Amino acid sequence: MGTVVDAVKQEANGTLPNGKKVQVVFVLGGPGSGKGTQCANIVEHFGFSHLSAGDLLRAEIKSGSENGEMIQNMIKEGKIVPSEVTIKLLQQAMMDIDNEKFLIDGFPRNEENRAAFEKVTGIIPEFVLFFDCSEEEMERRIMNRNQGREDDNIDTIRKRFKVFVESSVPVVEYYESRGKVRKIDAGKPVEEVFEAVKTVFSSIHAKVA
Ligand SMILES: Nc1ncnc2c1ncn2[C@@H]1O[C@H](COP(=O)(O)OP(=O)(O)OP(=O)(O)O)[C@@H](O)[C@H]1O
Ligand SMILES: Nc1ccn([C@@H]2O[C@H](COP(=O)(O)O)[C@@H](O)[C@H]2O)c(=O)n1
Ligand SMILES: [Mg+2]
């Protein structure tokens, strides 16, 4: 007989158009809550591949794609790019990367993202890692980030916070009501946050060497 963990994993499986089976963990949290930072740690310790929806969209702008200008304008305004564009990029990345375990960071950002991803891919996340952090701390982190991001300015940050509260928090609540959310206090130093993250992953995923 399978364990509860086996049952969670089975329910969470999804299959890509090329027949590849994948396991997905969504990583959500406000702008600057530390999603990218912690995903890098999870990759190292638990053998996942990290897909940041924001990074994929920024790469799409750089590639000279026909959607580039539209994406750039949306990002400057802190708005959410139409789901079909982002889902295509995520799906392609999961097919291209030689791994079956994916952290999808910054997606789904709204109800449209969530429902469209489920409909198109059939993938249900194994769980949702949610980084809970105050706006004050997130703003401080973003203003000190210095990565040259066009949306890391105070006007766009305020817009991103508004979108997070109005559109992304309801997605977290949706998964919460299904018992899928693992909430982390992300206001602490990086190492302490990762200790909490490790506890969540260790209960489900074996550590890599
Ligand atoms: N726990 C932490 N304490 C202090 N600084 C942190 C912490 N975690 C991340 N940072 C720093 O805060 C900034 C934002 O972190 P990160 O890029 O990981 O956030 P994010 O959630 O991916 O943001 P975004 O949604 O804007 O992509 C970075 O400069 C990072 O080094
Ligand atoms: N599902 C998503 C994710 C991101 N965006 C856009 O990219 C911006 C930056 O995202 P980060 O996760 O890197 O902070 C975000 O503000 C959106 O404009 C999106 O449209 N859909
Ligand atoms: Mg990020």
XYZ file of C-alpha atoms and ligand atoms in Angstrom:
262
model
C 0.000 0.000 0.000
C 1.329 3.497 -0.876
C 2.031 6.178 1.725
C 0.278 9.555 1.998
C 3.378 11.124 0.391
C 3.035 8.739 -2.603
C -0.603 9.721 -2.953
C 0.258 13.463 -2.960
C 2.926 12.903 -5.602
C 0.627 10.806 -7.789
C -2.168 13.373 -7.691
C 0.332 16.092 -8.556
C 1.701 14.469 -11.715
C 1.175 16.095 -15.081
C 2.111 15.164 -18.632
C 3.549 17.549 -21.230
C 2.614 17.476 -24.951
C 5.729 15.378 -25.700
C 4.603 12.739 -23.182
C 7.111 13.752 -20.507
C 5.802 13.374 -16.952
C 6.663 16.171 -14.537
C 6.264 17.152 -10.894
C 5.700 20.817 -10.181
C 5.976 22.996 -7.081
C 4.688 26.558 -7.445
C 6.716 29.207 -5.573
C 4.679 32.294 -4.743
C 5.181 35.440 -2.678
C 5.215 39.185 -3.122
C 7.776 41.047 -5.220
C 11.130 40.844 -3.431
C 9.995 38.235 -0.900
C 13.004 36.061 -1.834
C 11.528 33.511 -4.267
C 14.514 33.496 -6.629
C 17.042 33.420 -3.790
C 15.429 30.420 -2.106
C 14.804 28.585 -5.390
C 18.573 28.623 -6.027
C 19.051 26.885 -2.649
C 16.314 24.330 -3.333
C 17.864 23.475 -6.722
C 21.195 22.799 -5.036
C 19.786 20.652 -2.231
C 16.815 18.857 -3.745
C 17.583 18.432 -7.462
C 14.808 20.600 -8.894
C 15.138 22.822 -11.953
C 14.101 26.432 -11.388
C 11.824 28.206 -13.847
C 11.128 31.857 -13.042
C 8.172 33.091 -15.101
C 9.575 36.646 -14.869
C 13.012 35.507 -16.124
C 11.421 33.608 -19.034
C 9.442 36.716 -19.996
C 12.559 38.916 -19.780
C 14.450 36.403 -21.978
C 11.587 36.523 -24.473
C 11.965 40.320 -24.724
C 15.709 39.938 -25.352
C 15.155 37.241 -28.003
C 13.445 39.787 -30.263
C 10.154 37.862 -30.231
C 7.053 39.440 -31.760
C 5.607 39.600 -28.229
C 8.678 41.393 -26.867
C 7.311 44.933 -26.947
C 3.994 43.930 -25.369
C 5.786 41.989 -22.589
C 8.160 44.878 -21.919
C 5.270 47.323 -21.564
C 3.402 44.988 -19.206
C 6.472 44.468 -17.013
C 7.154 48.235 -16.844
C 3.604 48.719 -15.620
C 3.736 45.740 -13.230
C 0.870 44.130 -15.142
C 0.367 40.418 -15.767
C 1.159 39.173 -19.258
C -1.620 37.108 -20.944
C -1.466 33.510 -19.741
C -1.072 31.934 -23.179
C 2.314 33.646 -23.612
C 3.704 32.645 -20.198
C 2.324 29.106 -20.277
C 3.893 28.463 -23.679
C 7.277 29.542 -22.317
C 6.930 27.414 -19.170
C 5.762 24.360 -21.093
C 8.592 24.657 -23.624
C 11.178 25.067 -20.855
C 9.903 21.942 -19.061
C 10.186 19.959 -22.296
C 13.697 21.289 -23.046
C 15.230 20.690 -19.606
C 16.376 17.187 -18.748
C 14.656 16.944 -15.364
C 11.230 15.935 -14.114
C 11.074 18.124 -11.009
C 10.351 21.816 -11.511
C 10.028 24.826 -9.236
C 7.819 27.323 -11.029
C 8.571 30.719 -9.474
C 6.177 33.669 -9.832
C 3.406 31.687 -11.471
C 0.374 31.504 -11.319
C 0.073 35.234 -10.673
C -3.693 35.508 -11.087
C -6.778 33.353 -11.504
C -6.427 33.421 -15.295
C -2.851 32.062 -15.031
C -3.965 29.354 -12.627
C -6.997 28.105 -14.534
C -5.344 28.297 -17.962
C -2.237 26.395 -16.816
C -4.357 23.623 -15.358
C -6.523 23.447 -18.475
C -3.664 23.504 -20.992
C -1.153 21.289 -19.176
C -3.322 19.217 -16.822
C -0.629 19.768 -14.183
C -1.709 20.130 -10.554
C 1.099 21.362 -8.273
C 2.422 18.975 -5.677
C 2.278 21.912 -3.244
C 2.623 25.689 -3.225
C 5.509 27.253 -1.343
C 4.401 30.687 -0.182
C 6.863 33.300 1.057
C 5.123 35.619 3.468
C 6.895 38.961 3.916
C 5.895 42.521 4.857
C 5.685 45.161 2.103
C 8.147 47.320 4.016
C 10.809 44.573 3.925
C 10.058 43.639 0.300
C 10.395 47.269 -0.784
C 13.719 47.580 1.059
C 15.044 44.423 -0.633
C 13.977 45.456 -4.118
C 15.399 48.952 -3.777
C 18.750 47.358 -2.820
C 18.692 44.644 -5.490
C 20.780 46.472 -8.137
C 20.184 44.015 -10.964
C 19.164 46.731 -13.423
C 15.555 45.536 -13.655
C 13.306 48.091 -15.321
C 10.536 47.372 -12.810
C 12.719 47.908 -9.720
C 11.728 51.546 -9.247
C 9.386 52.911 -6.625
C 6.471 53.663 -9.032
C 6.446 50.167 -10.540
C 7.057 48.521 -7.163
C 3.881 50.124 -5.779
C 1.944 48.845 -8.826
C 3.391 45.343 -8.375
C 2.346 45.316 -4.705
C -1.210 46.295 -5.706
C -1.370 43.533 -8.333
C 0.006 41.066 -5.788
C -2.690 41.892 -3.224
C -5.567 42.080 -5.709
C -4.687 39.223 -8.088
C -2.049 36.913 -6.601
C -3.211 36.605 -2.983
C -6.548 35.111 -4.154
C -4.562 32.382 -5.961
C -2.741 31.567 -2.714
C -6.123 31.447 -0.965
C -7.450 29.101 -3.651
C -4.635 26.627 -2.968
C -4.912 27.192 0.784
C -8.515 26.004 0.667
C -7.237 22.817 -0.997
C -4.582 22.201 1.648
C -1.734 22.811 -0.815
C 0.018 25.818 0.734
C 3.236 25.571 2.758
C 3.691 29.034 4.241
C 7.150 30.298 5.152
C 8.010 33.379 7.236
C 10.217 35.083 4.641
C 11.012 38.192 6.682
C 13.976 36.490 8.351
C 17.613 36.256 7.133
C 18.214 34.048 4.046
C 19.726 31.149 6.031
C 16.829 31.030 8.494
C 14.284 31.131 5.703
C 16.068 28.230 4.028
C 15.951 26.170 7.227
C 12.151 26.448 7.117
C 12.124 25.646 3.392
C 14.289 22.561 3.998
C 11.824 21.266 6.564
C 9.036 21.436 3.985
C 11.028 19.729 1.209
C 12.718 17.137 3.426
C 9.342 15.677 4.340
C 8.617 14.955 0.670
C 11.801 14.975 -1.404
C 15.033 13.118 -0.832
C 18.130 15.289 -0.554
C 20.609 15.082 -3.465
C 24.237 14.275 -2.600
N 15.809 36.640 3.528
C 16.370 37.696 2.949
N 16.884 38.704 3.683
C 17.445 39.792 3.111
N 17.573 39.962 1.768
C 17.077 38.984 0.979
C 16.458 37.817 1.522
N 16.069 37.028 0.493
C 16.411 37.674 -0.639
N 17.024 38.831 -0.363
C 17.508 39.847 -1.309
O 16.347 40.578 -1.695
C 16.339 40.838 -3.086
C 15.083 40.182 -3.691
O 15.219 38.775 -3.610
P 14.726 37.839 -4.814
O 15.208 38.397 -6.105
O 15.104 36.457 -4.469
O 13.148 38.053 -4.659
P 11.949 37.613 -5.600
O 10.852 37.169 -4.719
O 12.433 36.644 -6.636
O 11.569 39.006 -6.263
P 10.779 39.287 -7.649
O 9.390 38.818 -7.489
O 10.871 40.780 -7.781
O 11.524 38.551 -8.733
C 17.651 40.288 -3.627
O 18.595 41.340 -3.699
C 18.076 39.245 -2.588
O 19.480 39.123 -2.508
N 3.234 34.816 -14.222
C 3.840 35.991 -14.462
C 5.055 36.323 -13.896
C 5.605 37.556 -14.159
N 4.982 38.421 -14.967
C 5.546 39.753 -15.264
O 6.930 39.807 -14.985
C 7.172 40.772 -13.937
C 8.339 40.366 -13.105
O 8.081 39.119 -12.491
P 9.041 38.580 -11.312
O 8.450 37.300 -10.840
O 10.395 38.387 -11.906
O 9.034 39.641 -10.268
C 5.827 40.886 -13.215
O 5.678 42.091 -12.492
C 4.879 40.825 -14.405
O 4.844 42.041 -15.108
C 3.785 38.072 -15.536
O 3.186 38.868 -16.287
N 3.229 36.859 -15.294
Mg 12.415 36.731 -8.747
